[in-house]
């Protein structure tokens, strides 16, 4: 399967903005190495297809974490995509703009990804009503932003694709950054996304638990008590907001597992989170084969 506007070197990598990146800056070349990506200026999606015998029509956009400074693309991108492939999910690893651009560039990128994939659902062999966003740490903040700010004007750029719904159908949030002020806030993500002196209005907007509405999609949250970088209170705040708004939500809080645990073994029950996530996806019917879009 090939896709228009894909990279000649890798036909499964294609640009989010083939018509031109909004507000493009000259920040030098993208930096890749040791499992990380930095200095992104031309956002992309990398397709990892479902296992050949079990495509089910569900798609997940994966946003790696890294404090909006870099992206842990191997541990929290490619690794997750490989696992999801075995479940029959079509995965798109998102390489989004970060601190060099700041808000609203990351939000524009994740919402563009949802719109682009939904508009090309038939081409990708997926159900346009089964598109989720999964994110870790700051990538979890970005995923949660997609699930709450999908209609926000800052996420639009004036292209025809703005007419396509950017609302994800579900969220999977791994030890997400949620709070942008108070004791639970991850100040590194806050500074990278909003600068040294953000306005009160922007801090409020990016404190994602405050943006939850009944239209926020069903959400799975996974976090650990041992996380000292992004306190578990971040997930708790989001879960409470989901519950208040009667949004279906499930949350697993494990004892062991430092921040950025990925899919490591040896973390007691926390190492079993992929099984819990699979159960959640299956219970929501997302692993049952769906008729592809026509």
Rosetta silent file (secondary structure, phi, psi, omega in degrees, C-alpha in Angstrom):
SEQUENCE: XXXXXXXXXXXXXXXXXXXXXXXXXXXXXXXXXXXXXXXXXXXXXXXXXXXXXXXXXXXXXXXXXXXXXXXXXXXXXXXXXXXXXXXXXXXXXXXXXXXXXXXXXXXXXXXXXXXXXXXXXXXXXXXXXXXXXXXXXXXXXXXXXXXXXXXXXXXXXXXXXXXXXXXXXXXXXXXXXXXXXXXXXXXXXXXXXXXXXXXXXXXXXXXXXXXXXXXXXXXXXXXXXXXXXXXXXXXXXXXXXXXXXXXXXXXXXXXXXXXXXXXXXXXXXXXXXXXXXXXXXXXXXXXXXXXXXX
SCORE:     score description
SCORE:     0.000 S_00000001
   1 L     0.000  129.266  178.630    0.000    0.000    0.000 S_00000001
   2 L  -121.489  159.024 -175.634    1.407    3.391   -0.965 S_00000001
   3 L  -132.727  143.082  179.212    0.209    6.871   -0.147 S_00000001
   4 L   -63.788  149.715  178.794    0.422   10.151   -1.998 S_00000001
   5 L    67.611   15.151  178.449    2.925   12.695   -0.727 S_00000001
   6 E   -77.832  162.386  177.699    4.922    9.972    1.021 S_00000001
   7 L   -70.173  137.931  177.915    8.685   10.113    1.351 S_00000001
   8 L   -64.844  -33.539 -179.468   10.568    8.507   -1.513 S_00000001
   9 L   -72.799  -33.948  179.688   12.998    7.012    0.993 S_00000001
  10 L  -141.143  102.731 -175.973   10.206    5.569    3.144 S_00000001
  11 L   -65.933   -8.911  178.172    6.770    5.289    1.534 S_00000001
  12 L   -96.639    6.081  174.634    5.185    4.878    4.971 S_00000001
  13 E  -113.445  124.773 -179.337    6.295    8.348    6.111 S_00000001
  14 E  -140.307  152.954 -173.292    4.276   11.259    4.796 S_00000001
  15 E   -76.716  147.209  173.826    3.997   14.960    5.640 S_00000001
  16 L   -73.227  -32.047 -171.486    1.165   16.469    7.640 S_00000001
  17 L  -126.316   68.095 -178.524    1.297   19.684    5.675 S_00000001
  18 L   -61.184  -23.866  179.545    2.151   18.918    2.017 S_00000001
  19 L   -82.716   -5.265 -178.906    0.806   22.341    1.058 S_00000001
  20 L   124.686  131.002 -179.399    3.262   24.011    3.451 S_00000001
  21 L   -69.431  127.836  178.952    3.731   24.048    7.229 S_00000001
  22 L   -63.687  131.204  179.110    1.766   26.925    8.802 S_00000001
  23 L    64.987   33.223 -176.465    4.101   29.534   10.243 S_00000001
  24 L   -53.952  134.814  178.061    7.166   27.669    9.012 S_00000001
  25 L  -118.300  151.573  174.535   10.391   28.733   10.746 S_00000001
  26 L   -89.244   93.572 -177.127   14.006   28.246    9.760 S_00000001
  27 L  -113.360   11.716 -179.590   15.201   26.304   12.808 S_00000001
  28 L    85.464 -178.892 -174.701   17.779   24.133   11.066 S_00000001
  29 L   -72.704  152.077  172.431   17.631   20.408   10.385 S_00000001
  30 L   -63.712  145.067 -178.631   15.685   17.891   12.420 S_00000001
  31 E  -112.683  127.511 -179.154   17.885   15.968   14.859 S_00000001
  32 E  -128.257  137.783  176.154   17.578   12.204   15.238 S_00000001
  33 E   167.296  146.229  177.154   19.572    9.881   17.435 S_00000001
  34 L    53.752   38.965  174.594   19.525    7.457   20.362 S_00000001
  35 L    83.361    6.453 -176.357   15.787    6.890   20.046 S_00000001
  36 E  -123.882  156.823  170.924   14.825   10.571   20.082 S_00000001
  37 E  -122.300  137.564  175.482   13.714   13.263   17.642 S_00000001
  38 E  -136.565  162.168  171.135   14.362   16.959   18.229 S_00000001
  39 L    61.727   44.489  179.980   13.980   20.229   16.353 S_00000001
  40 L   -75.296  130.114  176.364   10.989   19.188   14.247 S_00000001
  41 L  -123.956  -24.113  179.007    9.927   21.716   11.647 S_00000001
  42 L  -120.805   88.399 -174.216    8.181   19.525    9.071 S_00000001
  43 L   -59.315  146.854 -178.776    5.737   17.290   10.967 S_00000001
  44 E  -137.834  166.394  168.130    5.117   13.794    9.638 S_00000001
  45 E  -120.036  134.628  175.358    3.096   10.645   10.213 S_00000001
  46 E  -111.277  117.932 -178.226    4.764    7.236   10.067 S_00000001
  47 E   -82.083  130.150  168.700    2.389    4.418    9.211 S_00000001
  48 E  -121.860  109.459 -173.743    2.742    1.047   10.918 S_00000001
  49 L   -72.846  164.774  178.163    0.153   -1.267    9.421 S_00000001
  50 L   -72.771  157.310  174.357   -1.833   -3.931   11.246 S_00000001
  51 L   -51.820  139.392 -167.279   -0.676   -7.539   11.348 S_00000001
  52 L   -58.258  -30.925 -175.845   -1.501   -8.980    7.957 S_00000001
  53 L   -94.924    1.614 -173.081   -4.072  -11.494    9.190 S_00000001
  54 L  -143.109   34.939  176.437   -5.968   -9.296   11.614 S_00000001
  55 L   -62.723  133.285 -176.650   -6.709   -5.737   10.428 S_00000001
  56 L  -118.658    0.545  176.202   -9.735   -4.502   12.345 S_00000001
  57 L    88.726   -2.841  177.098  -10.270   -0.993   10.993 S_00000001
  58 L   -89.802  140.447  178.124   -9.211    0.855   14.146 S_00000001
  59 E  -123.464  142.711  176.073   -6.532    3.536   13.858 S_00000001
  60 E  -132.007  128.049  171.758   -4.451    5.135   16.607 S_00000001
  61 E   -89.325  125.742 -176.356   -2.272    8.223   16.304 S_00000001
  62 E  -108.882  122.652  179.018    0.664    7.870   18.719 S_00000001
  63 E  -109.691  106.010  178.884    2.313   10.996   20.157 S_00000001
  64 L   -64.415  157.353  178.378    5.639   10.238   21.924 S_00000001
  65 L   -93.685  178.001 -179.537    6.595   12.170   25.032 S_00000001
  66 L   150.508   21.907  173.522    9.597   14.320   25.817 S_00000001
  67 L    69.550   21.228 -175.036    8.447   17.509   27.506 S_00000001
  68 L    60.146   18.087  177.045    7.745   19.309   24.205 S_00000001
  69 L  -109.000  -39.575  175.988   11.564   19.472   23.913 S_00000001
  70 E  -150.085  175.292 -179.834   12.192   16.157   22.195 S_00000001
  71 E  -127.433  128.312  177.598   10.261   12.978   21.392 S_00000001
  72 L   -81.294   72.881 -168.125   11.021    9.498   22.695 S_00000001
  73 H   -70.380  -31.171  178.986   10.096    8.036   19.346 S_00000001
  74 H   -72.789  -53.836 -174.410   11.556    4.554   19.840 S_00000001
  75 H   -72.086  -41.592 -171.903   10.177    3.785   23.312 S_00000001
  76 H  -112.396   12.366  176.645    6.875    5.684   23.133 S_00000001
  77 H  -127.038  -77.801 -176.936    6.291    5.655   19.386 S_00000001
  78 H   -61.134  -41.216 -179.302    7.628    2.765   17.342 S_00000001
  79 H   -61.673  -45.952  178.653    7.437    0.291   20.231 S_00000001
  80 H   -63.605  -40.637 -178.955    3.769    1.068   20.882 S_00000001
  81 H   -63.580  -39.393  178.354    2.994    0.925   17.168 S_00000001
  82 H   -63.342  -42.862  176.959    4.601   -2.508   16.860 S_00000001
  83 H   -63.815  -46.532 -179.037    2.517   -3.781   19.780 S_00000001
  84 H   -62.648  -32.006  177.013   -0.691   -2.254   18.413 S_00000001
  85 H   -57.808  -39.534 -179.162   -0.002   -3.889   15.068 S_00000001
  86 H   -67.235  -18.636  177.675   -0.314   -7.305   16.710 S_00000001
  87 L   -91.270   -0.277  179.852   -3.798   -6.276   17.867 S_00000001
  88 L    88.933   10.490 -177.860   -4.835   -5.437   14.298 S_00000001
  89 L   -89.539  138.703  172.108   -4.652   -1.661   14.784 S_00000001
  90 E   -87.403  122.647 -172.013   -3.364    0.680   12.085 S_00000001
  91 E  -116.671  143.495  176.684   -0.975    3.078   13.814 S_00000001
  92 E  -125.818  112.382  177.960    0.400    6.468   12.837 S_00000001
  93 E   -84.070  120.962 -174.664    3.367    7.751   14.842 S_00000001
  94 E   -91.386  124.707  171.074    3.145   11.536   14.942 S_00000001
  95 E  -104.131  103.506 -170.160    6.273   13.665   14.720 S_00000001
  96 L  -109.387  161.105  176.994    4.968   17.055   15.890 S_00000001
  97 L   -71.711  151.614 -172.001    6.427   20.523   16.345 S_00000001
  98 L  -130.858 -135.843 -169.577    7.697   21.378   19.814 S_00000001
  99 L   -61.694  -27.043 -179.722    9.403   24.166   21.790 S_00000001
 100 L   -64.567  -21.925  178.064   10.861   25.859   18.719 S_00000001
 101 L  -109.975  -44.792 -176.201    7.276   26.746   17.752 S_00000001
 102 L    71.433 -178.190  178.931    5.275   26.493   20.960 S_00000001
 103 L   -60.674  138.310    9.431    1.506   26.756   21.170 S_00000001
 104 L  -101.549   16.814 -173.859   -0.556   26.389   18.997 S_00000001
 105 H   -57.231  -47.726  179.499    1.713   24.426   16.620 S_00000001
 106 H   -60.864  -40.523  177.860    1.543   21.052   18.444 S_00000001
 107 H   -62.397  -43.884  176.910   -2.246   21.331   18.723 S_00000001
 108 H   -58.625  -39.811 -177.288   -2.492   22.157   15.028 S_00000001
 109 H   -67.455  -45.928 -177.152   -0.357   19.123   14.206 S_00000001
 110 H   -69.495  -37.811  178.819   -2.336   16.577   16.210 S_00000001
 111 H   -70.730  -35.478  175.002   -5.699   17.898   14.985 S_00000001
 112 H   -62.375  -39.319  179.469   -4.408   17.950   11.404 S_00000001
 113 H   -60.921  -45.579  178.519   -3.372   14.304   11.864 S_00000001
 114 H   -61.276  -47.080 -178.537   -6.898   13.328   12.933 S_00000001
 115 H   -62.821  -43.621 -177.453   -8.459   15.260   10.054 S_00000001
 116 H   -63.744  -47.033 -178.391   -6.026   13.890    7.485 S_00000001
 117 H   -66.922  -40.877  178.810   -6.463   10.268    8.529 S_00000001
 118 H   -63.873  -39.516 -178.648  -10.241   10.604    8.761 S_00000001
 119 H   -69.960  -21.298 -178.700  -10.401   12.182    5.291 S_00000001
 120 L  -115.492   27.695 -175.039   -8.351    9.295    3.851 S_00000001
 121 H   -57.508  -42.328 -179.272   -9.956    6.499    5.854 S_00000001
 122 H   -63.218  -38.998 -179.929  -10.875    4.445    2.785 S_00000001
 123 H   -64.566  -37.751 -178.800   -7.312    4.690    1.493 S_00000001
 124 H   -87.066   -5.985 -179.873   -5.930    3.477    4.820 S_00000001
 125 L    70.387   37.273 -177.824   -8.563    0.755    5.207 S_00000001
 126 L  -124.556  164.666  175.872   -9.894    2.114    8.492 S_00000001
 127 L   -85.914  121.901 -177.978  -13.217    3.126   10.001 S_00000001
 128 L   -65.424  -10.597  177.939  -13.423    6.953   10.147 S_00000001
 129 L  -103.979   15.200  177.835  -15.342    6.593   13.424 S_00000001
 130 L  -134.108   55.627  179.872  -12.618    4.530   15.112 S_00000001
 131 E  -114.954  116.180 -179.881   -9.673    6.922   15.205 S_00000001
 132 E  -112.707  168.514  174.841   -7.991    7.360   18.582 S_00000001
 133 E  -126.432  128.955  177.929   -5.027    9.299   19.928 S_00000001
 134 E  -118.135  134.402 -179.993   -2.504    7.776   22.328 S_00000001
 135 E  -147.308  152.871 -179.586    0.172    9.831   24.022 S_00000001
 136 E  -118.386  134.964  175.648    2.810    9.564   26.740 S_00000001
 137 L    56.976 -120.917  176.407    3.890   12.321   29.121 S_00000001
 138 H   -64.467  -30.425  172.866    3.859   15.573   27.093 S_00000001
 139 H   -64.593  -29.735  173.661    2.533   13.476   24.227 S_00000001
 140 H   -68.468  -36.448  174.191   -0.269   12.578   26.631 S_00000001
 141 H   -62.748  -41.472  179.944   -0.934   16.281   27.107 S_00000001
 142 H   -66.519  -41.676  177.951   -1.100   16.632   23.343 S_00000001
 143 H   -63.227  -44.064  178.525   -3.460   13.660   23.036 S_00000001
 144 H   -65.107  -32.981  175.584   -5.674   15.038   25.803 S_00000001
 145 H   -63.094  -41.082  177.923   -5.609   18.408   24.038 S_00000001
 146 H   -61.642  -36.297 -177.756   -6.920   16.714   20.908 S_00000001
 147 H   -79.726   -8.218 -178.693   -9.735   15.198   22.942 S_00000001
 148 H  -122.705  -29.354 -174.353  -10.788   18.513   24.491 S_00000001
 149 L  -112.355   25.784 -174.867   -9.740   21.284   22.086 S_00000001
 150 L   -65.324  -19.949  177.072  -10.730   19.642   18.793 S_00000001
 151 L  -106.932    6.227 -177.073  -13.019   22.594   17.950 S_00000001
 152 L   -69.147  134.970 -179.107  -10.736   25.312   19.280 S_00000001
 153 H   -56.866  -29.358 -179.114   -9.999   28.020   16.684 S_00000001
 154 H   -64.784  -19.476 -179.479   -6.261   27.804   17.479 S_00000001
 155 H   -88.882    1.242  179.282   -6.262   24.312   15.984 S_00000001
 156 L  -105.892  151.759 -178.389   -7.421   25.491   12.565 S_00000001
 157 L  -127.665    5.246  176.608   -5.212   26.918    9.835 S_00000001
 158 L    88.988   10.999  178.491   -7.714   27.912    7.144 S_00000001
 159 L   -91.941  167.905 -179.211   -7.306   24.876    4.864 S_00000001
 160 H   -60.633  -31.281 -178.167  -10.116   22.792    3.374 S_00000001
 161 H   -67.378  -14.680  177.132   -9.359   19.992    5.835 S_00000001
 162 H   -59.607  -21.021 -178.727  -10.528   22.248    8.681 S_00000001
 163 H   -77.484  -16.881  178.678  -14.050   21.168    7.693 S_00000001
 164 L   -81.493  138.037  179.806  -13.275   17.544    8.658 S_00000001
 165 L   -59.734  133.136  177.441  -13.978   16.635   12.280 S_00000001
 166 L  -103.337    7.389 -178.526  -10.808   16.585   14.400 S_00000001
 167 L   -75.379  120.441  173.326  -12.475   14.930   17.390 S_00000001
 168 L   -65.566  155.006  178.296  -10.761   11.637   18.298 S_00000001
 169 L   -88.232  -16.309  175.667  -13.093    8.728   18.998 S_00000001
 170 E  -165.333  162.538  179.645  -11.078    7.620   22.043 S_00000001
 171 E  -129.642  144.093  169.852   -7.927    8.462   24.016 S_00000001
 172 E  -126.443  113.545 -173.220   -5.194    6.364   25.634 S_00000001
 173 E  -114.376  116.612  179.196   -3.093    8.489   27.995 S_00000001
 174 E   -99.772  118.017 -179.475    0.161    7.145   29.431 S_00000001
 175 L    33.619   57.825 -171.131    1.425    9.062   32.473 S_00000001
 176 L   -76.477  148.806  163.342    0.165   12.268   30.842 S_00000001
 177 L   -75.578  127.009  178.943    1.018   15.856   31.617 S_00000001
 178 L  -125.703  -51.987 -176.481   -2.352   17.476   32.376 S_00000001
 179 L   -78.462  142.665  175.581   -1.883   20.318   34.876 S_00000001
 180 L  -118.275    6.466  171.161   -0.088   23.501   33.880 S_00000001
 181 L  -155.461  162.081 -177.707   -0.113   25.157   37.295 S_00000001
 182 L    90.301  179.080 -173.642   -0.104   24.045   40.891 S_00000001
 183 L   -65.365  -21.658 -178.817    1.917   21.286   42.574 S_00000001
 184 L   -88.097   -7.550 -173.553    1.132   18.661   39.930 S_00000001
 185 L   -67.077  144.420  172.073    2.322   20.778   37.003 S_00000001
 186 L   -97.970  100.648 -169.710    5.263   19.695   34.869 S_00000001
 187 H   -68.992  -26.347  176.597    7.018   23.031   34.544 S_00000001
 188 H   -64.395  -45.196  177.454    9.383   21.874   31.814 S_00000001
 189 H   -64.142  -40.668  179.656    6.471   21.070   29.503 S_00000001
 190 H   -59.701  -48.071 -178.700    4.787   24.323   30.461 S_00000001
 191 H   -65.051  -43.290 -178.176    7.834   26.418   29.590 S_00000001
 192 H   -64.924  -35.649 -176.926    8.508   24.589   26.316 S_00000001
 193 H   -83.580  -36.970 -169.752    4.896   24.906   25.192 S_00000001
 194 H  -122.112   -2.476  179.673    3.999   28.377   26.457 S_00000001
 195 L    86.766 -177.965 -174.471    7.226   30.224   27.195 S_00000001
 196 L   -72.691  -34.058 -174.154    8.499   31.823   30.392 S_00000001
 197 L  -131.867   68.936  179.959    5.563   34.149   31.045 S_00000001
 198 L   -70.345  152.752  176.754    2.366   32.715   29.592 S_00000001
 199 L   -69.364  157.668  176.937   -0.883   34.600   30.018 S_00000001
 200 H   -60.081  -35.472 -178.776   -3.393   33.393   32.574 S_00000001
 201 H   -66.243  -39.586  179.795   -5.763   32.648   29.712 S_00000001
 202 H   -71.189  -39.583  176.629   -3.256   30.377   27.970 S_00000001
 203 H   -60.702  -41.140  177.891   -2.400   28.556   31.196 S_00000001
 204 H   -63.096  -45.053 -178.884   -6.115   27.978   31.727 S_00000001
 205 H   -62.286  -40.607 -175.848   -6.568   26.716   28.172 S_00000001
 206 H   -88.533   -2.767  169.986   -3.636   24.310   28.401 S_00000001
 207 L   -82.687   89.137 -160.062   -4.651   23.006   31.842 S_00000001
 208 H   -66.673  -26.087  176.810   -6.457   20.239   30.032 S_00000001
 209 H   -61.700  -25.210 -179.578   -8.536   18.925   32.930 S_00000001
 210 H   -81.695   -7.591 -177.492  -10.347   22.267   32.836 S_00000001
 211 H  -103.616    1.921 -179.809  -11.271   21.787   29.178 S_00000001
 212 L   -68.477  137.400  175.651  -13.133   18.494   29.560 S_00000001
 213 L  -134.273  173.535  174.852  -16.767   18.527   28.383 S_00000001
 214 L   -60.686  -14.613  179.309  -19.366   15.804   27.785 S_00000001
 215 L   -87.800   -6.648  175.900  -18.028   15.698   24.209 S_00000001
 216 L   -62.759  135.662 -174.384  -14.580   14.545   25.327 S_00000001
 217 L   -73.918  161.035  175.967  -14.107   10.982   24.013 S_00000001
 218 E   -51.617  141.821 -169.091  -13.868    7.829   26.160 S_00000001
 219 E  -136.303  138.724  169.160  -10.461    7.674   27.816 S_00000001
 220 E  -110.297  129.410  179.258   -8.062    5.145   29.298 S_00000001
 221 E  -117.499  136.123  178.092   -5.507    6.512   31.772 S_00000001
 222 E  -134.056  126.258 -176.594   -2.376    4.684   32.966 S_00000001
 223 E  -152.226  169.767  178.394    0.008    6.133   35.567 S_00000001
 224 E  -131.002  151.466  176.467    2.202    5.047   38.485 S_00000001
 225 L   -67.170  -26.998 -176.505    2.648    6.125   42.074 S_00000001
 226 L   -81.193   -3.106 -177.921    6.409    5.995   41.565 S_00000001
 227 L   -73.415  109.497  179.620    6.345    8.681   38.857 S_00000001
 228 L   -98.271  -10.006  179.980    8.250   11.629   40.318 S_00000001
 229 L   -84.950  -48.735  176.375    8.547   13.593   37.059 S_00000001
 230 L  -122.012   99.199 -173.352    4.852   13.884   36.240 S_00000001
 231 L   -56.390  148.828 -178.182    2.906   13.225   39.455 S_00000001
 232 L   -59.173  -21.681  178.434    0.038   10.767   39.355 S_00000001
 233 H   -57.293  -24.557  177.909   -2.281   13.629   40.319 S_00000001
 234 H   -60.114  -48.804  178.525   -2.243   14.630   36.642 S_00000001
 235 H   -66.487  -38.197 -179.517   -4.178   11.521   35.657 S_00000001
 236 H   -62.034  -43.605  178.763   -6.398   11.812   38.728 S_00000001
 237 H   -59.531  -42.943 -178.226   -7.358   15.382   37.802 S_00000001
 238 H   -69.563  -40.897  179.036   -8.290   14.341   34.281 S_00000001
 239 H   -61.912  -42.606  178.919  -10.224   11.297   35.490 S_00000001
 240 H   -62.459  -40.005  178.563  -12.197   13.419   37.934 S_00000001
 241 H   -66.513  -39.684  176.909  -13.064   15.882   35.168 S_00000001
 242 H   -62.471  -44.968 -179.217  -14.161   13.034   32.889 S_00000001
 243 H   -63.310  -42.516  178.777  -16.315   11.563   35.642 S_00000001
 244 H   -59.370  -35.589 -177.730  -17.885   14.951   36.409 S_00000001
 245 L   -94.245    8.599  176.476  -18.812   15.275   32.732 S_00000001
 246 L    60.102   36.627  175.227  -20.079   11.679   32.532 S_00000001
 247 L   -91.553  128.645  178.518  -17.439   10.679   29.977 S_00000001
 248 L   -57.145  128.463 -176.766  -16.686    6.920   30.001 S_00000001
 249 E  -150.610  149.694  176.088  -13.254    6.499   31.560 S_00000001
 250 E  -137.229  141.902 -176.156  -11.050    3.844   33.078 S_00000001
 251 E  -138.605  133.093  175.255   -7.852    4.432   35.044 S_00000001
 252 E  -116.945  119.726  178.356   -5.063    2.117   36.212 S_00000001
 253 E  -114.882  113.048 -175.877   -2.720    3.475   38.868 S_00000001
 254 E  -101.048  157.524  179.392    0.208    1.169   39.566 S_00000001
 255 L   -74.383  -51.998 -173.169    2.685    1.234   42.422 S_00000001
 256 L   -95.635  162.803  176.642    5.915    0.637   40.492 S_00000001
 257 L   112.711  105.223  178.343    7.302    2.169   37.321 S_00000001
 258 L   -71.202  169.643  179.325    9.227    5.407   36.965 S_00000001
 259 L   -58.864  141.256 -179.486    8.251    8.060   34.450 S_00000001
 260 L    75.482   30.547 -174.411    8.770    6.971   30.863 S_00000001
 261 L   -68.133  -19.478  179.706    8.455    3.295   31.706 S_00000001
 262 L    57.357 -129.015 -179.081    7.327    2.369   28.209 S_00000001
 263 L  -119.510   36.302 -177.044    6.781   -1.381   28.011 S_00000001
 264 L   -66.447  147.165  170.103    9.564   -2.501   30.342 S_00000001
 265 L   -83.773  168.942  173.152    9.441   -5.819   32.175 S_00000001
 266 L    82.390   16.125 -179.079   10.210   -6.118   35.887 S_00000001
 267 L  -112.782   35.068 -179.067    7.814   -3.445   37.137 S_00000001
 268 H    53.103 -135.275 -175.714    5.410   -5.785   38.914 S_00000001
 269 H   -63.517  -26.150 -178.451    1.803   -5.140   37.899 S_00000001
 270 H   -62.165  -29.285  179.357    2.757   -2.037   35.925 S_00000001
 271 H   -68.862  -11.824  179.883    4.449   -4.221   33.311 S_00000001
 272 H   -93.706    7.864 -176.925    1.018   -5.695   32.572 S_00000001
 273 H   -59.200  -33.462  178.020   -0.482   -2.413   31.424 S_00000001
 274 H   -60.313  -33.208  177.095   -0.557   -3.495   27.742 S_00000001
 275 H   -66.854  -41.878  178.948   -2.893   -6.331   28.727 S_00000001
 276 H   -65.138  -38.982  178.448   -5.172   -3.926   30.561 S_00000001
 277 H   -65.870  -41.689  176.820   -5.133   -1.601   27.558 S_00000001
 278 H   -60.218  -42.887  178.948   -5.953   -4.460   25.213 S_00000001
 279 H   -61.008  -40.959  179.741   -8.870   -5.440   27.452 S_00000001
 280 H   -65.340  -46.538  178.148  -10.155   -1.876   27.404 S_00000001
 281 H   -60.470  -41.968 -178.774   -9.896   -1.606   23.620 S_00000001
 282 H   -67.031  -42.286 -179.392  -11.599   -4.976   23.217 S_00000001
 283 H   -63.580  -28.210  178.661  -14.395   -4.125   25.648 S_00000001
 284 L   -87.647    4.729  178.193  -15.130   -0.974   23.643 S_00000001
 285 L    78.102   11.916 -174.063  -15.392   -3.018   20.455 S_00000001
 286 L   -83.115   -9.255  176.917  -12.294   -1.420   18.962 S_00000001
 287 L  -107.480    1.244  174.610  -10.561   -4.731   18.218 S_00000001
 288 L   -82.793  130.632 -177.513  -13.600   -6.277   16.536 S_00000001
 289 L   -53.801  133.646  178.425  -13.246   -6.099   12.735 S_00000001
 290 L  -113.529  153.817  176.185  -15.107   -3.170   11.234 S_00000001
 291 L   -69.180  128.483 -179.724  -16.193   -2.643    7.668 S_00000001
 292 L   -65.580  156.227  178.335  -13.623   -0.351    5.998 S_00000001
 293 L   -63.944  149.682  178.630  -14.705    3.054    4.757 S_00000001
 294 L  -117.032    0.000    0.000  -15.919    3.297    1.178 S_00000001
